[in-house]
Structure formats: structure tokens, C-alpha cells
């Protein structure tokens, strides 16, 4: 501090005296030759120049000084210091300790004195810049070109270091594939810089640079390394199949993987490799006649990001088709029917079609037929069925191993099959109708027919109406005692209809009340109605 204070004092004095003066900064690396200028503003040669380092005189000399001869004080043998004829101070093999503030005084012709202040900065570096990347994983991580490969999800340690004198700034920068370069971390005055990232992601793939800058010289040096983040898919490869005339193409694809995996098509269990390639998809073409039932083809994927023993594969076990469904179907003329067939066995997947007749003509979609496929289910809908639609239909399923059919026989029933039911209904109507007629007859000749006969008729009717259930008979029997007593052998002027549902007797009573005033002509035709005469 005192040195600086004195220096400032000296500087001020110089300015006040009106003498010329300059101030300059010289930087030199250790081992270099440093040249400190003194009087460099005019053309005259100073006669003598003396130099001080940190206010201490160290050397003097000049053009006319005896020092210009050998053995002079300006350049003693073994000394690194020398005053050149123009008054400059030359320092050979600069050392760190040479860094200081130097003052010079040159005596110019005319006895003027020129003062100058020179700061010598001894700087070095950045040197030995290094970038260490240490992925915590267990397989070779550095490619021959020096690129690091790191598995997604790993923890990665970066260390950036350099040597600079007197001090440095270290920066770890990242340049991704998309956005520009950015600083991840930095520090000043430290020999090294550390950075750690957990769970590295593909977005962290790019170039990492350790940048060292000398704080004094601002010289910058960097060391970069490329980092690739490898990853595999959790899913298995996908096995697919296409047919190309008599050849079958087995496709294997495995996406979402970096870099491209090694895919192999092998035959199981022989292990014979059918095809192998570093790619995210691989197809193998096999003559269909060489394939056989039960043969297994496997696509396996190899990738650096997969752990040992982790398997990613897909397989085909070849199976001939086996369409299945109901072999018989029945439809009524004028309606429509859907025949269903399932094909779940075939590997590779079969081509399934509906065919008709002994010639097995393929059925296409038209106004008569609708062919639909929903996953493994194949449906054939036939509309407006006629007798001509009766016959055999085939669900034909075919893959390169062979073909198989499901035979469905369709029986078409004419709508007259329902005449039986119609006749049944007719008879029922007839019976009820006759009951009404009888009732009317009874009513019209009520003074001639005795109650006993009426009851007899009813009992007979009860036998005919087979639809009357057992509990209804109970009601009938319960009704009988309520009949009014016979007064003069002939009785009854009113006919009542009791609708008696088989389930609820209370409802029967309500119905009874509702129908109290009805005439026999309003009798319903439903066979479950029971007619009771009082
Ligand atoms: C002495 O000074 C003269 C003139 O400046 C120069 O030519 C000569 O080379 C110098 N001699 C040495 C030994 O430096
Ligand atoms: C180093 O090799 C890898 C793999 O071959 C390549 O992807 C990468 O671009 C290479 N890097 C450099 C810097 O050449
Ligand atoms: C497929 O193989 C069969 C039997 O090996 C052979 O006759 C046929 O020519 C082959 N097809 C093709 C297109 O090579
Ligand atoms: C079914 O037949 C009827 C009568 O022949 C016809 O009007 C109708 O358009 C037919 N429907 C179809 C889908 O063919």
C-alpha cells in the first residue's frame, strides 16, 4: 500500500512539474521476454534512463552511458535485466515475481527528464483445461471419436478445470441440438468447477464445454465433449406380416429407441438367423411354401440401453386358420339373418371371406349381402330372405400355411309355418264367440232355462277353455255358493263377465266391479276371460 501511495505521489509530482509522462501496461507469460518502454513519445534518444521497481532502483543505462560497453551495470552477466539504448527495460525469462509497477526516468538532451510508469503483469493460462464426464454406469461410455454415451436416467458428474495465473473464471456451457449455448454453472478464482445432473434426459444431449478465461489477460480456452443420451423403449418390438404373391414378409419394428437397435429375425428353436440389421425396422421375406404349422419366428432387439438379460422381442408361431361358429342357421322368409364366424387362431392373420354354394363364390357387399369384420369376428347379413337363400355358406379363412372353412347351412322357413299359431288363435276366438252366442241364447230364453242347466253349460265351457288355470277354478267354485237361491225353478236375468288375472285376486274384484253393468256383447275375446253367470 505504501508503495502505491508513494507511486501516486511521484506521479502527481511529475504532472505538476509539467514534464512529459506516460503510463502503460505490459503483460508477459512466465519465461517470455518482457519489454518495458520508457520514453516513446519523441524521436530523440535519451542519454541515460534509470528504472525503479516498486520504488527501488534496479538499473540504469542508455545510449551514451558506459553501460553500452561490456561489463556495464545495465547488463551484468547472468542478469535478466537490460536497459536498451532507447531506454526500454528488457526482462528475459519473466518470472511471476517480476510482476510489479516499474517507474523510469529518462534524461533527454537539454537536461529534460521524462518519467513513465509501466505495469508489468505476469499472466499465464488458461492451461490444462480439462472436462471430465463421469456417468455412473457400467459399460463403455466413450466412443472412438471421444463422444460420451450415457443411458437415459443416469446421474452424470461433470468436472471442469484449468490453470490460470493470476486467476480465472470457469464456465460449464451446454449447446443442445435445438437452442443455442447456455451456461450451466460458473465460478471465479477457483481451480475447478463441478456440476451434477440426476436422471439425464435426451434433451440433455449435446455438446458440453469447459470454458476457462484468464481474469487478467482475458485469454479464453475451452475443452468440449459431445454427450449422446441413449434410450430404449419399454415396449417390445412389433411383429407384423404382409403377403407379396407367394412370399410372406415378416416385419419387425422397434421405435422410440436411440440409437438404432440391432434387430434379428431368428427361427426358434434352431436359432438360425434369418436376417439381422442395425435399424429400427427389419423385414424378412420367406417363400410361403417353406413355412409350416407350428414354426416359430422371433424378432429380438439388442440395444446398449438395455440391461443384461432384458429381453425385447416378438414372435410368430405359425398356425393354420380355424374359423369357427354355428354350423346351422334358420331364417323365415322375408326377414334377415346374420351369420357369424370367428377366426382367432390363424398366425399370420388369415384373409377371411364369406362364400356361397358348392362353387364357393365369394360374397361381396351389395343390397342383398352385407359383409362386416370386427376384429376376429366376420359377419354376413342376408336381407329379404327367400327360399333361394337356403343352402350352404362358407366362412373361408386362408393364410400362407393353408385354408380352412366353416360350413354354415341356412334353412329358410316359409312364413306359412306360422299358420298353426294363427289357427290356434282363430279357434280361441271361435270358442269365446260361441260362449257369447250361448249366453245370448240363455238371456233371450231366461224364463225357460233353469239355472241348473246353465251351470251345467258353464262347467262344460270350463272344460273347453283349457287356458283357465287352477286358481280361476277355485274362484269359480267360490262364486257358485253366492248364487241366489232358486225360487221358482227358473232364475237369472243378468249376465256378468269376470276377468280374472291369474296373479292378483284383488284386481279381479275391481274388474268385477267395473264390468258390473256390461252387456254380453262387450265381452272381450281374450281366452283367459272367464264368463260367469248369476
Ligand atoms: C553501444 O551504443 C551504440 C550506439 O548507440 C551501439 O551501436 C552499440 O551497438 C552499443 N554497444 C553495445 C555493446 O550494446
Ligand atoms: C461420434 O460418433 C458417434 C457415433 O458414431 C456419432 O453419432 C457422433 O456424431 C460422432 N461425434 C463426432 C463429434 O464426430
Ligand atoms: C417357393 O418354393 C417352392 C418350393 O420350394 C418353389 O417351387 C417355388 O418356385 C418357390 N417360389 C418362388 C417364387 O421362388
Ligand atoms: C326387400 O323386399 C321388399 C319387397 O320386395 C323391397 O321393397 C325392399 O326394398 C327389399 N329390401 C332390400 C333391402 O332389398
Coordinates of C-alpha atoms and ligand atoms in Angstrom, one line a residue:
X1 CA 0.0 0.0 0.0
X2 CA 2.8 2.4 0.9
X3 CA 4.4 1.6 -2.4
X4 CA 1.2 2.6 -4.3
X5 CA 0.9 5.7 -2.2
X6 CA 4.5 6.7 -3.0
X7 CA 3.9 5.9 -6.6
X8 CA 0.9 8.2 -6.7
X9 CA 2.8 10.9 -5.0
X10 CA 5.6 10.5 -7.6
X11 CA 3.0 10.6 -10.4
X12 CA 1.5 13.8 -9.1
X13 CA 4.8 15.4 -8.8
X14 CA 5.6 14.5 -12.4
X15 CA 2.3 16.1 -13.6
X16 CA 2.9 19.2 -11.5
X17 CA 6.4 19.7 -12.9
X18 CA 4.9 19.7 -16.4
X19 CA 7.2 17.0 -17.6
X20 CA 6.0 14.6 -20.2
X21 CA 5.0 11.2 -18.8
X22 CA 3.2 8.1 -20.0
X23 CA 1.6 5.1 -18.3
X24 CA 1.3 1.7 -19.8
X25 CA 0.6 -1.9 -19.1
X26 CA 2.7 -4.8 -20.3
X27 CA 1.7 -8.4 -20.0
X28 CA 4.0 -11.3 -20.3
X29 CA 3.8 -15.0 -19.6
X30 CA 6.5 -16.7 -17.4
X31 CA 9.6 -17.4 -19.5
X32 CA 8.8 -14.7 -22.0
X33 CA 11.0 -11.6 -22.7
X34 CA 9.2 -8.5 -21.5
X35 CA 10.0 -5.2 -23.0
X36 CA 9.0 -2.2 -20.8
X37 CA 9.1 1.1 -22.8
X38 CA 10.1 4.4 -21.2
X39 CA 10.4 7.5 -23.5
X40 CA 8.4 6.6 -26.6
X41 CA 6.7 9.9 -27.4
X42 CA 9.5 11.7 -29.3
X43 CA 12.3 11.0 -31.7
X44 CA 15.3 11.9 -29.5
X45 CA 17.4 9.3 -27.8
X46 CA 17.6 9.6 -24.1
X47 CA 21.2 9.9 -22.8
X48 CA 20.5 7.9 -19.7
X49 CA 17.5 6.1 -18.3
X50 CA 17.1 4.7 -14.8
X51 CA 14.4 2.1 -13.8
X52 CA 12.8 1.5 -10.4
X53 CA 10.7 -1.5 -9.4
X54 CA 8.3 -0.8 -6.7
X55 CA 10.2 2.4 -5.9
X56 CA 13.5 0.7 -5.6
X57 CA 16.2 1.5 -8.2
X58 CA 17.1 -1.6 -10.1
X59 CA 19.1 -0.5 -13.2
X60 CA 20.1 2.5 -15.3
X61 CA 21.8 2.9 -18.6
X62 CA 21.3 4.3 -22.1
X63 CA 22.8 5.2 -25.4
X64 CA 25.7 7.4 -24.2
X65 CA 26.2 5.6 -21.0
X66 CA 29.3 3.5 -20.4
X67 CA 26.8 0.7 -19.8
X68 CA 26.8 0.4 -23.6
X69 CA 30.0 -1.4 -23.3
X70 CA 30.5 -4.9 -22.0
X71 CA 30.6 -5.2 -18.2
X72 CA 28.4 -2.2 -17.7
X73 CA 25.9 -2.1 -14.8
X74 CA 23.0 -2.1 -17.2
X75 CA 23.6 -5.6 -18.2
X76 CA 25.7 -7.6 -15.8
X77 CA 26.4 -11.2 -16.9
X78 CA 23.7 -13.5 -15.6
X79 CA 21.2 -10.7 -15.1
X80 CA 17.9 -10.9 -16.8
X81 CA 17.6 -7.1 -16.9
X82 CA 19.0 -4.8 -19.5
X83 CA 18.4 -1.2 -20.5
X84 CA 18.2 -0.9 -24.2
X85 CA 19.8 2.1 -26.0
X86 CA 16.3 3.7 -26.3
X87 CA 15.8 3.4 -22.5
X88 CA 13.5 0.4 -22.6
X89 CA 13.9 -2.2 -19.9
X90 CA 14.2 -5.7 -21.2
X91 CA 13.4 -8.6 -18.8
X92 CA 14.4 -12.0 -20.0
X93 CA 12.7 -15.2 -18.8
X94 CA 10.0 -13.4 -17.0
X95 CA 9.1 -14.9 -13.6
X96 CA 5.9 -14.4 -11.6
X97 CA 7.8 -12.2 -9.2
X98 CA 8.6 -9.7 -12.0
X99 CA 5.0 -8.5 -12.0
X100 CA 5.2 -5.0 -10.5
X101 CA 4.9 -1.3 -11.1
X102 CA 8.0 0.0 -12.9
X103 CA 9.0 3.7 -13.0
X104 CA 11.5 5.1 -15.4
X105 CA 13.3 8.4 -15.7
X106 CA 15.0 9.3 -19.0
X107 CA 17.3 12.2 -19.3
X108 CA 16.7 13.8 -22.6
X109 CA 19.1 16.2 -24.4
X110 CA 18.6 19.7 -22.9
X111 CA 18.5 18.2 -19.4
X112 CA 14.8 17.5 -19.5
X113 CA 13.7 14.5 -17.6
X114 CA 10.9 12.2 -18.9
X115 CA 9.0 10.0 -16.4
X116 CA 7.0 6.9 -17.3
X117 CA 5.1 4.3 -15.4
X118 CA 4.9 0.8 -16.7
X119 CA 2.8 -2.0 -15.1
X120 CA 4.2 -5.4 -15.8
X121 CA 1.6 -8.2 -15.5
X122 CA 2.8 -11.7 -15.4
X123 CA -0.1 -13.9 -16.6
X124 CA -0.4 -17.5 -17.6
X125 CA -3.1 -19.7 -18.8
X126 CA -5.6 -20.9 -19.0
X127 CA -3.7 -24.1 -19.3
X128 CA -4.5 -27.7 -18.9
X129 CA -8.2 -27.1 -19.5
X130 CA -10.0 -30.4 -18.9
X131 CA -13.5 -31.7 -18.9
X132 CA -14.2 -34.9 -17.1
X133 CA -17.6 -36.5 -17.6
X134 CA -18.4 -39.4 -15.3
X135 CA -21.6 -41.2 -16.0
X136 CA -22.4 -43.6 -13.2
X137 CA -22.9 -46.7 -15.3
X138 CA -21.1 -49.8 -16.2
X139 CA -20.5 -50.1 -19.9
X140 CA -18.0 -48.4 -22.2
X141 CA -19.1 -44.9 -22.4
X142 CA -16.6 -43.2 -24.7
X143 CA -16.8 -43.9 -28.4
X144 CA -13.6 -43.9 -30.5
X145 CA -14.3 -40.4 -31.6
X146 CA -14.3 -39.2 -28.0
X147 CA -18.1 -38.9 -27.7
X148 CA -19.6 -39.9 -24.4
X149 CA -22.7 -42.1 -24.4
X150 CA -24.9 -42.0 -21.4
X151 CA -28.0 -44.0 -20.7
X152 CA -31.2 -42.0 -20.1
X153 CA -32.0 -41.7 -16.4
X154 CA -28.3 -41.9 -15.3
X155 CA -26.7 -39.5 -13.0
X156 CA -23.8 -37.6 -14.6
X157 CA -21.0 -35.7 -13.0
X158 CA -19.1 -33.0 -14.9
X159 CA -15.8 -31.5 -13.7
X160 CA -14.3 -28.6 -15.5
X161 CA -10.7 -27.5 -14.5
X162 CA -7.9 -25.3 -15.7
X163 CA -4.8 -23.4 -14.5
X164 CA -4.5 -19.7 -15.0
X165 CA -2.3 -17.0 -13.4
X166 CA -3.2 -14.9 -11.5
X167 CA -6.8 -16.0 -11.6
X168 CA -9.5 -17.4 -13.9
X169 CA -13.2 -17.8 -14.5
X170 CA -14.5 -21.2 -15.2
X171 CA -17.8 -21.9 -17.1
X172 CA -19.5 -25.1 -18.0
X173 CA -21.7 -24.5 -21.0
X174 CA -24.2 -26.7 -22.8
X175 CA -25.1 -26.5 -26.5
X176 CA -28.1 -28.5 -27.3
X177 CA -29.4 -29.6 -30.7
X178 CA -32.1 -27.0 -30.9
X179 CA -31.4 -23.9 -28.8
X180 CA -28.1 -22.2 -28.6
X181 CA -25.4 -22.4 -26.0
X182 CA -26.1 -21.6 -22.3
X183 CA -24.1 -21.6 -19.2
X184 CA -24.9 -24.3 -16.7
X185 CA -22.7 -23.2 -13.9
X186 CA -19.6 -21.0 -13.4
X187 CA -17.2 -19.7 -10.8
X188 CA -14.3 -17.3 -10.4
X189 CA -10.9 -17.7 -8.8
X190 CA -11.3 -21.5 -8.4
X191 CA -9.2 -24.2 -10.0
X192 CA -12.2 -26.4 -10.7
X193 CA -15.9 -26.4 -11.3
X194 CA -18.3 -29.3 -10.6
X195 CA -21.8 -29.9 -11.9
X196 CA -24.1 -32.9 -11.4
X197 CA -27.2 -33.9 -13.1
X198 CA -29.6 -36.6 -12.0
X199 CA -31.8 -38.5 -14.3
X200 CA -30.4 -37.3 -17.6
X201 CA -32.9 -37.0 -20.4
X202 CA -32.5 -37.0 -24.2
X203 CA -32.9 -33.2 -24.2
X204 CA -29.6 -33.0 -22.4
X205 CA -27.9 -34.5 -25.4
X206 CA -25.4 -32.1 -27.0
X207 CA -22.0 -30.5 -26.5
X208 CA -20.6 -29.7 -23.1
X209 CA -17.8 -27.2 -22.9
X210 CA -15.5 -26.2 -20.1
X211 CA -14.5 -22.6 -20.7
X212 CA -11.6 -21.1 -18.8
X213 CA -10.9 -17.4 -19.0
X214 CA -7.8 -15.6 -17.5
X215 CA -9.2 -12.8 -15.4
X216 CA -6.2 -10.6 -16.3
X217 CA -5.4 -11.4 -19.9
X218 CA -9.0 -12.4 -20.7
X219 CA -7.5 -15.1 -22.7
X220 CA -10.0 -17.9 -23.2
X221 CA -9.6 -21.6 -23.7
X222 CA -12.2 -24.3 -23.8
X223 CA -12.5 -28.0 -24.0
X224 CA -15.6 -29.7 -25.3
X225 CA -17.1 -33.1 -25.4
X226 CA -20.2 -34.5 -27.1
X227 CA -22.7 -36.4 -25.0
X228 CA -25.2 -38.7 -26.5
X229 CA -28.1 -39.9 -24.4
X230 CA -29.1 -43.5 -25.3
X231 CA -32.5 -44.9 -24.6
X232 CA -34.6 -48.0 -25.3
X233 CA -38.3 -48.4 -25.4
X234 CA -40.1 -50.2 -22.6
X235 CA -42.3 -51.8 -25.2
X236 CA -41.4 -54.9 -27.2
X237 CA -40.8 -54.7 -30.9
X238 CA -43.9 -55.1 -33.1
X239 CA -44.1 -58.1 -35.4
X240 CA -46.3 -57.8 -38.5
X241 CA -46.9 -59.6 -41.6
X242 CA -47.7 -58.9 -45.2
X243 CA -48.0 -61.1 -48.2
X244 CA -46.3 -60.5 -51.5
X245 CA -47.6 -63.1 -54.0
X246 CA -46.2 -66.4 -52.8
X247 CA -43.8 -64.7 -50.4
X248 CA -44.6 -63.8 -46.8
X249 CA -42.9 -60.7 -45.4
X250 CA -42.4 -60.7 -41.7
X251 CA -41.8 -57.2 -40.4
X252 CA -40.3 -56.2 -37.2
X253 CA -40.2 -52.6 -35.9
X254 CA -39.0 -51.1 -32.7
X255 CA -39.4 -47.3 -32.4
X256 CA -38.7 -44.9 -29.7
X257 CA -35.1 -46.1 -29.4
X258 CA -31.8 -44.2 -29.7
X259 CA -29.5 -45.1 -31.4
X260 CA -31.0 -47.6 -33.8
X261 CA -31.1 -51.1 -32.3
X262 CA -29.8 -54.3 -33.7
X263 CA -32.8 -56.4 -34.9
X264 CA -32.6 -60.1 -35.6
X265 CA -35.1 -62.4 -37.1
X266 CA -34.4 -66.0 -35.9
X267 CA -36.1 -69.3 -36.2
X268 CA -37.0 -71.0 -33.0
X269 CA -35.7 -73.3 -31.6
X270 CA -33.0 -73.9 -34.1
X271 CA -31.7 -70.3 -33.5
X272 CA -30.9 -69.9 -37.2
X273 CA -30.6 -66.2 -38.0
X274 CA -32.8 -65.3 -40.9
X275 CA -31.9 -61.6 -41.0
X276 CA -30.0 -59.1 -38.9
X277 CA -29.5 -55.4 -39.2
X278 CA -28.9 -52.2 -37.2
X279 CA -32.1 -50.5 -37.9
X280 CA -35.4 -49.7 -36.3
X281 CA -37.2 -51.9 -38.7
X282 CA -36.4 -55.2 -40.4
X283 CA -38.3 -57.4 -42.8
X284 CA -37.6 -60.9 -43.8
X285 CA -39.1 -62.4 -46.9
X286 CA -39.8 -66.1 -46.9
X287 CA -41.3 -68.3 -49.6
X288 CA -44.7 -69.2 -48.3
X289 CA -44.2 -72.9 -49.3
X290 CA -41.3 -73.1 -46.8
X291 CA -43.5 -72.2 -43.9
X292 CA -45.1 -74.9 -41.7
X293 CA -47.5 -75.3 -38.9
X294 CA -46.0 -74.7 -35.5
X295 CA -42.9 -73.0 -36.9
X296 CA -41.8 -70.1 -34.7
X297 CA -40.2 -66.9 -35.9
X298 CA -38.8 -64.4 -33.4
X299 CA -37.6 -60.9 -33.8
X300 CA -35.2 -59.9 -31.0
X301 CA -33.8 -56.4 -30.4
X302 CA -30.4 -55.6 -29.0
X303 CA -29.6 -52.2 -27.6
X304 CA -26.9 -50.7 -25.4
X305 CA -29.6 -49.1 -23.2
X306 CA -31.0 -52.5 -22.3
X307 CA -29.6 -54.1 -19.2
X308 CA -28.1 -57.6 -19.5
X309 CA -30.9 -60.2 -19.5
X310 CA -33.5 -57.7 -20.5
X311 CA -35.3 -59.1 -23.5
X312 CA -37.2 -57.2 -26.1
X313 CA -38.8 -59.4 -28.7
X314 CA -41.9 -60.5 -30.5
X315 CA -42.8 -63.9 -32.0
X316 CA -44.9 -65.5 -34.6
X317 CA -45.9 -69.2 -34.1
X318 CA -47.4 -70.1 -37.4
X319 CA -50.8 -71.7 -37.2
X320 CA -53.3 -72.6 -40.0
X321 CA -56.6 -70.8 -39.8
X322 CA -59.5 -72.3 -37.9
X323 CA -62.7 -70.4 -38.5
X324 CA -65.5 -71.3 -36.0
X325 CA -69.1 -70.6 -35.5
X326 CA -72.6 -72.2 -35.5
X327 CA -73.0 -74.7 -38.4
X328 CA -76.7 -74.3 -38.7
X329 CA -78.9 -71.3 -39.1
X330 CA -82.7 -70.9 -39.7
X331 CA -84.5 -67.9 -41.0
X332 CA -88.0 -67.1 -42.0
X333 CA -88.8 -65.8 -45.5
X334 CA -88.8 -62.0 -45.8
X335 CA -86.7 -61.5 -42.7
X336 CA -82.9 -61.1 -42.5
X337 CA -80.2 -63.1 -40.8
X338 CA -76.6 -62.6 -39.7
X339 CA -74.2 -65.5 -39.9
X340 CA -71.2 -65.1 -37.6
X341 CA -67.8 -66.7 -37.9
X342 CA -64.7 -66.1 -35.8
X343 CA -61.1 -66.5 -36.8
X344 CA -58.8 -66.2 -33.8
X345 CA -56.3 -68.9 -34.5
X346 CA -54.6 -68.1 -37.7
X347 CA -50.9 -66.8 -37.5
X348 CA -50.1 -65.0 -39.6
X349 CA -53.5 -63.5 -39.7
X350 CA -55.8 -65.0 -42.3
X351 CA -57.8 -63.5 -45.1
X352 CA -61.3 -64.5 -44.2
X353 CA -64.2 -64.3 -46.7
X354 CA -67.8 -65.5 -46.9
X355 CA -68.6 -67.7 -49.8
X356 CA -71.7 -69.4 -51.1
X357 CA -72.7 -72.6 -52.8
X358 CA -70.7 -75.5 -53.8
X359 CA -68.7 -73.3 -56.2
X360 CA -67.8 -71.2 -53.2
X361 CA -68.4 -67.9 -54.9
X362 CA -67.0 -65.0 -52.8
X363 CA -69.8 -62.9 -51.4
X364 CA -69.4 -59.2 -51.9
X365 CA -71.2 -56.3 -50.3
X366 CA -74.4 -55.5 -52.2
X367 CA -78.1 -54.7 -51.5
X368 CA -78.6 -58.4 -50.5
X369 CA -75.4 -59.1 -48.5
X370 CA -73.5 -57.1 -46.0
X371 CA -70.1 -58.5 -45.0
X372 CA -68.5 -56.9 -42.0
X373 CA -65.4 -57.7 -40.0
X374 CA -65.0 -56.6 -36.3
X375 CA -61.6 -57.8 -35.1
X376 CA -61.7 -61.6 -35.3
X377 CA -65.5 -61.7 -36.0
X378 CA -66.7 -61.9 -39.6
X379 CA -70.4 -61.4 -40.2
X380 CA -72.6 -62.0 -43.2
X381 CA -76.0 -60.4 -43.1
X382 CA -78.6 -61.5 -45.7
X383 CA -81.7 -59.4 -46.1
X384 CA -85.1 -60.1 -47.6
X385 CA -84.6 -63.8 -47.2
X386 CA -86.2 -66.0 -49.8
X387 CA -86.3 -69.8 -50.4
X388 CA -83.4 -69.4 -52.8
X389 CA -81.2 -68.3 -50.0
X390 CA -81.4 -71.7 -48.4
X391 CA -78.2 -73.7 -48.7
X392 CA -74.6 -73.9 -47.7
X393 CA -72.4 -70.9 -46.9
X394 CA -68.7 -71.0 -46.2
X395 CA -66.6 -68.8 -43.9
X396 CA -63.3 -69.3 -45.7
X397 CA -60.1 -68.5 -43.9
X398 CA -56.8 -68.6 -45.6
X399 CA -53.2 -67.9 -44.6
X400 CA -49.9 -68.9 -46.3
X401 CA -50.0 -72.2 -44.4
X402 CA -53.3 -73.2 -45.8
X403 CA -57.1 -72.6 -45.9
X404 CA -60.0 -73.8 -43.8
X405 CA -63.7 -73.4 -44.0
X406 CA -66.6 -73.2 -41.6
X407 CA -69.7 -74.6 -43.3
X408 CA -73.0 -73.0 -42.3
X409 CA -76.2 -74.5 -43.6
X410 CA -79.1 -72.0 -43.8
X411 CA -82.6 -73.3 -43.6
X412 CA -85.3 -70.9 -44.8
X413 CA -88.8 -71.5 -43.4
X414 CA -91.8 -70.1 -45.3
X415 CA -93.9 -67.7 -43.4
X416 CA -96.8 -70.3 -43.6
X417 CA -95.0 -72.1 -40.8
X418 CA -96.9 -69.6 -38.6
X419 CA -100.4 -70.6 -39.8
X420 CA -100.6 -73.1 -36.9
X421 CA -100.4 -70.3 -34.5
X422 CA -102.9 -68.3 -36.5
X423 CA -105.3 -71.2 -36.5
X424 CA -104.9 -71.6 -32.7
X425 CA -105.8 -68.0 -32.3
X426 CA -108.8 -68.4 -34.6
X427 CA -110.1 -71.4 -32.5
X428 CA -109.8 -69.4 -29.3
X429 CA -111.8 -66.6 -30.8
X430 CA -114.4 -69.1 -32.0
X431 CA -114.8 -70.5 -28.6
X432 CA -115.2 -67.2 -26.9
X433 CA -117.6 -66.2 -29.7
X434 CA -119.7 -69.4 -29.1
X435 CA -119.8 -68.6 -25.4
X436 CA -121.3 -65.3 -26.2
X437 CA -123.8 -66.8 -28.5
X438 CA -124.8 -69.3 -25.8
X439 CA -125.0 -66.5 -23.3
X440 CA -127.3 -64.5 -25.5
X441 CA -129.4 -67.5 -26.1
X442 CA -129.7 -68.1 -22.4
X443 CA -130.5 -64.5 -21.8
X444 CA -133.2 -64.4 -24.5
X445 CA -134.9 -67.5 -23.2
X446 CA -134.1 -66.9 -19.5
X447 CA -137.6 -67.8 -18.4
X448 CA -137.3 -71.2 -20.0
X449 CA -133.9 -72.5 -19.0
X450 CA -133.3 -73.5 -15.4
X451 CA -130.2 -72.4 -13.5
X452 CA -129.1 -75.9 -13.1
X453 CA -128.8 -76.3 -16.8
X454 CA -126.8 -73.0 -17.1
X455 CA -124.4 -74.2 -14.5
X456 CA -124.0 -77.4 -16.5
X457 CA -123.2 -75.4 -19.6
X458 CA -120.7 -73.3 -17.8
X459 CA -119.0 -76.4 -16.4
X460 CA -118.7 -77.7 -19.9
X461 CA -117.3 -74.4 -21.1
X462 CA -114.8 -74.5 -18.3
X463 CA -113.5 -77.8 -19.6
X464 CA -113.2 -76.4 -23.1
X465 CA -111.3 -73.3 -22.1
X466 CA -108.1 -75.0 -21.4
X467 CA -106.4 -71.7 -20.7
X468 CA -108.3 -71.3 -17.4
X469 CA -105.9 -72.0 -14.6
X470 CA -106.4 -73.9 -11.4
X471 CA -106.9 -70.9 -9.1
X472 CA -109.5 -69.5 -11.5
X473 CA -111.5 -72.7 -11.0
X474 CA -111.3 -72.0 -7.3
X475 CA -112.8 -68.6 -7.8
X476 CA -115.5 -70.2 -9.9
X477 CA -116.3 -72.6 -7.2
X478 CA -116.4 -69.9 -4.6
X479 CA -118.7 -67.9 -6.8
X480 CA -121.2 -70.7 -7.1
X481 CA -122.5 -70.7 -3.4
X482 CA -123.2 -67.0 -3.8
X483 CA -125.8 -67.7 -6.4
X484 CA -129.2 -66.6 -5.4
X485 CA -131.5 -69.3 -4.1
X486 CA -133.8 -71.0 -6.6
X487 CA -137.3 -69.6 -6.0
X488 CA -139.5 -70.9 -8.8
X489 CA -137.1 -73.2 -10.6
X490 CA -136.3 -70.6 -13.2
X491 CA -133.9 -67.7 -12.3
X492 CA -131.3 -65.2 -13.6
X493 CA -131.8 -62.1 -15.6
X494 CA -128.2 -60.7 -15.7
X495 CA -125.0 -62.0 -17.2
X496 CA -121.7 -60.8 -15.8
X497 CA -118.2 -61.1 -17.1
X498 CA -115.4 -61.6 -14.7
X499 CA -111.9 -61.1 -15.9
X500 CA -109.7 -63.0 -13.5
X501 CA -106.0 -62.5 -13.9
X502 CA -104.0 -65.4 -12.6
X503 CA -101.9 -63.2 -10.4
X504 CA -104.0 -60.9 -8.2
X505 CA -107.4 -61.6 -6.8
X506 CA -107.9 -58.0 -5.6
X507 CA -107.6 -56.9 -9.2
X508 CA -110.1 -59.5 -10.1
X509 CA -112.6 -57.9 -7.7
X510 CA -112.0 -54.4 -9.1
X511 CA -112.5 -55.7 -12.6
X512 CA -115.7 -57.4 -11.4
X513 CA -117.0 -54.0 -10.1
X514 CA -116.0 -52.2 -13.3
X515 CA -117.7 -54.6 -15.6
X516 CA -120.9 -54.9 -13.5
X517 CA -123.1 -53.1 -16.0
X518 CA -121.7 -54.5 -19.1
X519 CA -123.7 -56.4 -21.6
X520 CA -122.5 -59.8 -23.0
X521 CA -121.9 -58.2 -26.4
X522 CA -119.0 -56.3 -25.0
X523 CA -117.2 -59.5 -23.9
X524 CA -113.5 -59.4 -24.8
X525 CA -112.1 -62.1 -27.0
X526 CA -109.2 -62.9 -24.8
X527 CA -109.2 -66.6 -23.9
X528 CA -108.2 -66.0 -20.3
X529 CA -111.5 -64.3 -19.6
X530 CA -113.9 -66.4 -17.6
X531 CA -117.6 -66.0 -18.1
X532 CA -119.8 -66.4 -15.0
X533 CA -123.5 -66.4 -15.0
X534 CA -125.5 -65.5 -11.9
Ligands
LIG1 C1 26.6 1.0 -27.8 O1 25.9 2.0 -28.4 C2 26.0 2.1 -29.8 C3 25.2 3.4 -30.2 O2 24.0 3.5 -29.6 C4 25.5 0.9 -30.5 O3 25.7 1.0 -31.8 C5 26.3 -0.3 -29.9 O4 25.8 -1.5 -30.5 C6 26.2 -0.4 -28.4 N1 27.1 -1.5 -27.9 C7 26.6 -2.4 -27.2 C8 27.7 -3.4 -26.7 O5 25.5 -2.5 -26.8
LIG2 C1 -19.0 -39.7 -32.8 O1 -19.6 -41.0 -33.2 C2 -21.0 -41.1 -33.0 C3 -21.4 -42.5 -33.3 O2 -20.7 -43.0 -34.4 C4 -21.7 -40.0 -33.9 O3 -23.1 -40.1 -33.7 C5 -21.2 -38.7 -33.5 O4 -21.8 -37.7 -34.3 C6 -19.7 -38.6 -33.5 N1 -19.3 -37.3 -33.0 C7 -18.4 -36.6 -33.5 C8 -18.2 -35.3 -32.8 O5 -17.8 -36.9 -34.5
LIG3 C1 -41.1 -71.3 -53.4 O1 -40.7 -72.6 -53.0 C2 -41.2 -73.6 -53.9 C3 -40.8 -74.9 -53.3 O2 -39.6 -74.8 -52.6 C4 -40.7 -73.4 -55.3 O3 -41.2 -74.4 -56.1 C5 -41.1 -72.1 -55.7 O4 -40.6 -71.8 -57.0 C6 -40.7 -71.0 -54.8 N1 -41.3 -69.8 -55.2 C7 -40.5 -68.7 -55.6 C8 -41.3 -67.5 -56.1 O5 -39.3 -68.7 -55.5
LIG4 C1 -87.0 -56.2 -49.6 O1 -88.1 -56.6 -50.4 C2 -89.1 -55.6 -50.4 C3 -90.2 -56.1 -51.2 O2 -89.8 -57.0 -52.2 C4 -88.5 -54.3 -51.1 O3 -89.4 -53.3 -51.1 C5 -87.3 -53.9 -50.3 O4 -86.6 -52.8 -50.9 C6 -86.3 -55.0 -50.2 N1 -85.2 -54.6 -49.3 C7 -84.0 -54.8 -49.7 C8 -83.0 -54.3 -48.7 O5 -83.7 -55.3 -50.7

